[in-house]
Amino acid sequence: MFDAQCDLGALVYEPHQDPDAVLRDFAADLRARGHRVVGMVQAGQCADSSLSAVLLHSGEKLLLAQAFDPAAQGCRLDLTRLQNTAERIADALTHGADLVIINRFGKRERDGKGLAYLIERALNADIPVVIAVGKGHFADWIKFAGGMSVRLGCDRDALEAWWRGVTAAGAQSDSGSHPTVCEILK
């Protein structure tokens, strides 16, 4: 699915960490610096009816939870709502982006569903992607990404360092300087 892209970052988080806040603040800062950020960040919790996402390119908050069912167990993600949100992100990508942020890598993405196609679409367009990956899903992520991603700690410093590397590599490519190893392997 992927070639040797160095601009695919996995923000790996522990259960006690909040990758959404890290990604949301990072996206806001990039937008303030004039970058076009497309994608979504989770808001609310998966196990209750507050599960929603914020579209980073528009600021719109969309409900992703199923209608409340007291008998339901586990994540109450409404797959139709997720798919509709993904279509809106795909549409935004047609207008270009400097970065795509995907809120989570989970079992749907592992199985090639969910938001997986957005990752592929962005990488095929040479747009960097960062995605939150729970530590318990990291082995599945490596398999999904073919080992071609950068593992980032769930903190702003790690994300900023990765972004500087990605944008510096892009600037070097544009200036005609010597290609990086990642560019050669692409």
GROMACS .gro file of C-alpha atoms in nm:
model
  186
    1MET     CA    1   0.000   0.000   0.000
    2PHE     CA    2   0.272   0.250   0.090
    3ASP     CA    3   0.609   0.328  -0.053
    4ALA     CA    4   0.901   0.438   0.164
    5GLN     CA    5   0.746   0.758   0.293
    6CYS     CA    6   0.925   0.932   0.577
    7ASP     CA    7   0.638   1.176   0.616
    8LEU     CA    8   0.405   0.932   0.789
    9GLY     CA    9   0.408   0.990   1.163
   10ALA     CA   10   0.245   0.778   1.433
   11LEU     CA   11   0.178   0.970   1.754
   12VAL     CA   12   0.190   0.672   1.991
   13TYR     CA   13   0.000   0.724   2.314
   14GLU     CA   14  -0.056   0.545   2.643
   15PRO     CA   15  -0.406   0.510   2.797
   16HIS     CA   16  -0.344   0.804   3.034
   17GLN     CA   17  -0.232   1.042   2.755
   18ASP     CA   18  -0.449   1.275   2.548
   19PRO     CA   19  -0.337   1.265   2.184
   20ASP     CA   20  -0.639   1.470   2.080
   21ALA     CA   21  -0.521   1.775   2.273
   22VAL     CA   22  -0.170   1.741   2.129
   23LEU     CA   23  -0.301   1.712   1.772
   24ARG     CA   24  -0.564   1.984   1.814
   25ASP     CA   25  -0.313   2.238   1.952
   26PHE     CA   26  -0.055   2.146   1.688
   27ALA     CA   27  -0.309   2.192   1.408
   28ALA     CA   28  -0.417   2.529   1.548
   29ASP     CA   29  -0.057   2.649   1.560
   30LEU     CA   30   0.011   2.531   1.204
   31ARG     CA   31  -0.301   2.709   1.078
   32ALA     CA   32  -0.187   3.025   1.259
   33ARG     CA   33   0.144   2.995   1.069
   34GLY     CA   34  -0.042   2.978   0.739
   35HIS     CA   35  -0.044   2.602   0.677
   36ARG     CA   36  -0.350   2.420   0.543
   37VAL     CA   37  -0.431   2.134   0.781
   38VAL     CA   38  -0.697   1.883   0.678
   39GLY     CA   39  -0.838   1.598   0.881
   40MET     CA   40  -1.004   1.544   1.213
   41VAL     CA   41  -0.941   1.518   1.583
   42GLN     CA   42  -1.162   1.323   1.820
   43ALA     CA   43  -1.373   1.501   2.078
   44GLY     CA   44  -1.569   1.319   2.346
   45GLN     CA   45  -1.541   0.954   2.442
   46CYS     CA   46  -1.590   0.640   2.237
   47ALA     CA   47  -1.782   0.458   2.510
   48ASP     CA   48  -2.061   0.713   2.544
   49SER     CA   49  -2.282   0.927   2.326
   50SER     CA   50  -2.042   1.223   2.330
   51LEU     CA   51  -1.811   1.077   2.064
   52SER     CA   52  -1.755   1.340   1.797
   53ALA     CA   53  -1.481   1.485   1.583
   54VAL     CA   54  -1.366   1.832   1.489
   55LEU     CA   55  -1.289   1.885   1.120
   56LEU     CA   56  -0.959   2.070   1.128
   57HIS     CA   57  -1.004   2.247   0.794
   58SER     CA   58  -1.342   2.397   0.888
   59GLY     CA   59  -1.363   2.383   1.268
   60GLU     CA   60  -1.698   2.206   1.244
   61LYS     CA   61  -1.783   1.953   1.516
   62LEU     CA   62  -1.957   1.638   1.394
   63LEU     CA   63  -2.127   1.373   1.605
   64LEU     CA   64  -1.984   1.024   1.545
   65ALA     CA   65  -2.173   0.834   1.815
   66GLN     CA   66  -2.466   0.604   1.758
   67ALA     CA   67  -2.800   0.703   1.900
   68PHE     CA   68  -2.796   0.619   2.270
   69ASP     CA   69  -2.871   0.255   2.344
   70PRO     CA   70  -2.833   0.153   2.710
   71ALA     CA   71  -2.775  -0.211   2.607
   72ALA     CA   72  -2.483  -0.125   2.376
   73GLN     CA   73  -2.137  -0.228   2.493
   74GLY     CA   74  -1.797  -0.091   2.392
   75CYS     CA   75  -1.740   0.183   2.137
   76ARG     CA   76  -2.059   0.345   2.013
   77LEU     CA   77  -1.911   0.466   1.684
   78ASP     CA   78  -2.168   0.512   1.407
   79LEU     CA   79  -1.993   0.380   1.095
   80THR     CA   80  -2.220   0.573   0.859
   81ARG     CA   81  -2.135   0.900   1.034
   82LEU     CA   82  -1.765   0.811   1.024
   83GLN     CA   83  -1.787   0.743   0.652
   84ASN     CA   84  -1.969   1.072   0.590
   85THR     CA   85  -1.698   1.254   0.785
   86ALA     CA   86  -1.429   1.076   0.582
   87GLU     CA   87  -1.596   1.187   0.259
   88ARG     CA   88  -1.587   1.547   0.378
   89ILE     CA   89  -1.217   1.514   0.455
   90ALA     CA   90  -1.155   1.356   0.113
   91ASP     CA   91  -1.338   1.648  -0.048
   92ALA     CA   92  -1.123   1.897   0.146
   93LEU     CA   93  -0.810   1.713   0.028
   94THR     CA   94  -0.901   1.789  -0.333
   95HIS     CA   95  -0.825   2.154  -0.250
   96GLY     CA   96  -0.475   2.066  -0.127
   97ALA     CA   97  -0.318   2.041   0.215
   98ASP     CA   98   0.014   2.079   0.391
   99LEU     CA   99  -0.070   1.812   0.650
  100VAL     CA  100  -0.338   1.551   0.710
  101ILE     CA  101  -0.425   1.458   1.067
  102ILE     CA  102  -0.618   1.138   1.136
  103ASN     CA  103  -0.752   1.110   1.489
  104ARG     CA  104  -0.702   0.737   1.549
  105PHE     CA  105  -0.574   0.414   1.407
  106GLY     CA  106  -0.805   0.136   1.519
  107LYS     CA  107  -0.940  -0.199   1.411
  108ARG     CA  108  -1.130  -0.053   1.115
  109GLU     CA  109  -0.814   0.103   0.974
  110ARG     CA  110  -0.620  -0.213   1.053
  111ASP     CA  111  -0.868  -0.397   0.832
  112GLY     CA  112  -0.831  -0.140   0.553
  113LYS     CA  113  -1.160   0.035   0.634
  114GLY     CA  114  -1.250   0.346   0.832
  115LEU     CA  115  -1.014   0.629   0.741
  116ALA     CA  116  -0.743   0.406   0.589
  117TYR     CA  117  -0.808   0.527   0.235
  118LEU     CA  118  -0.747   0.889   0.342
  119ILE     CA  119  -0.398   0.798   0.462
  120GLU     CA  120  -0.320   0.637   0.129
  121ARG     CA  121  -0.469   0.924  -0.069
  122ALA     CA  122  -0.266   1.185   0.121
  123LEU     CA  123   0.060   0.993   0.092
  124ASN     CA  124   0.003   0.936  -0.280
  125ALA     CA  125  -0.029   1.313  -0.312
  126ASP     CA  126   0.295   1.364  -0.111
  127ILE     CA  127   0.107   1.519   0.179
  128PRO     CA  128   0.249   1.431   0.523
  129VAL     CA  129   0.017   1.243   0.758
  130VAL     CA  130   0.017   1.211   1.134
  131ILE     CA  131  -0.215   0.972   1.313
  132ALA     CA  132  -0.272   0.888   1.679
  133VAL     CA  133  -0.195   0.521   1.748
  134GLY     CA  134  -0.264   0.362   2.085
  135LYS     CA  135   0.034   0.170   2.218
  136GLY     CA  136  -0.175  -0.150   2.213
  137HIS     CA  137  -0.238  -0.104   1.837
  138PHE     CA  138   0.120  -0.019   1.742
  139ALA     CA  139   0.209  -0.367   1.612
  140ASP     CA  140  -0.098  -0.355   1.386
  141TRP     CA  141   0.004  -0.007   1.275
  142ILE     CA  142   0.352  -0.123   1.174
  143LYS     CA  143   0.200  -0.402   0.967
  144PHE     CA  144  -0.053  -0.164   0.810
  145ALA     CA  145   0.214   0.095   0.724
  146GLY     CA  146   0.463  -0.164   0.602
  147GLY     CA  147   0.706  -0.039   0.865
  148MET     CA  148   0.735   0.293   0.685
  149SER     CA  149   0.644   0.543   0.953
  150VAL     CA  150   0.809   0.746   1.222
  151ARG     CA  151   0.716   0.662   1.581
  152LEU     CA  152   0.653   0.980   1.778
  153GLY     CA  153   0.602   1.022   2.150
  154CYS     CA  154   0.267   1.169   2.248
  155ASP     CA  155   0.397   1.518   2.312
  156ARG     CA  156   0.426   1.846   2.130
  157ASP     CA  157   0.807   1.846   2.114
  158ALA     CA  158   0.817   1.513   1.928
  159LEU     CA  159   0.550   1.632   1.687
  160GLU     CA  160   0.726   1.964   1.622
  161ALA     CA  161   1.061   1.791   1.560
  162TRP     CA  162   0.896   1.554   1.311
  163TRP     CA  163   0.724   1.844   1.134
  164ARG     CA  164   1.049   2.041   1.108
  165GLY     CA  165   1.213   1.735   0.950
  166VAL     CA  166   0.928   1.684   0.705
  167THR     CA  167   0.916   2.048   0.599
  168ALA     CA  168   1.296   2.074   0.577
  169ALA     CA  169   1.308   1.766   0.350
  170GLY     CA  170   1.039   1.921   0.131
  171ALA     CA  171   1.227   2.250   0.112
  172GLN     CA  172   1.547   2.069   0.013
  173SER     CA  173   1.361   1.884  -0.263
  174ASP     CA  174   1.222   2.211  -0.395
  175SER     CA  175   1.564   2.378  -0.396
  176GLY     CA  176   1.724   2.106  -0.608
  177SER     CA  177   1.972   1.998  -0.342
  178HIS     CA  178   2.081   1.639  -0.288
  179PRO     CA  179   1.792   1.401  -0.219
  180THR     CA  180   1.742   1.243   0.121
  181VAL     CA  181   1.747   0.867   0.172
  182CYS     CA  182   1.368   0.871   0.206
  183GLU     CA  183   1.333   1.053  -0.128
  184ILE     CA  184   1.559   0.802  -0.299
  185LEU     CA  185   1.357   0.510  -0.161
  186LYS     CA  186   1.025   0.670  -0.261
   0.00000   0.00000   0.00000
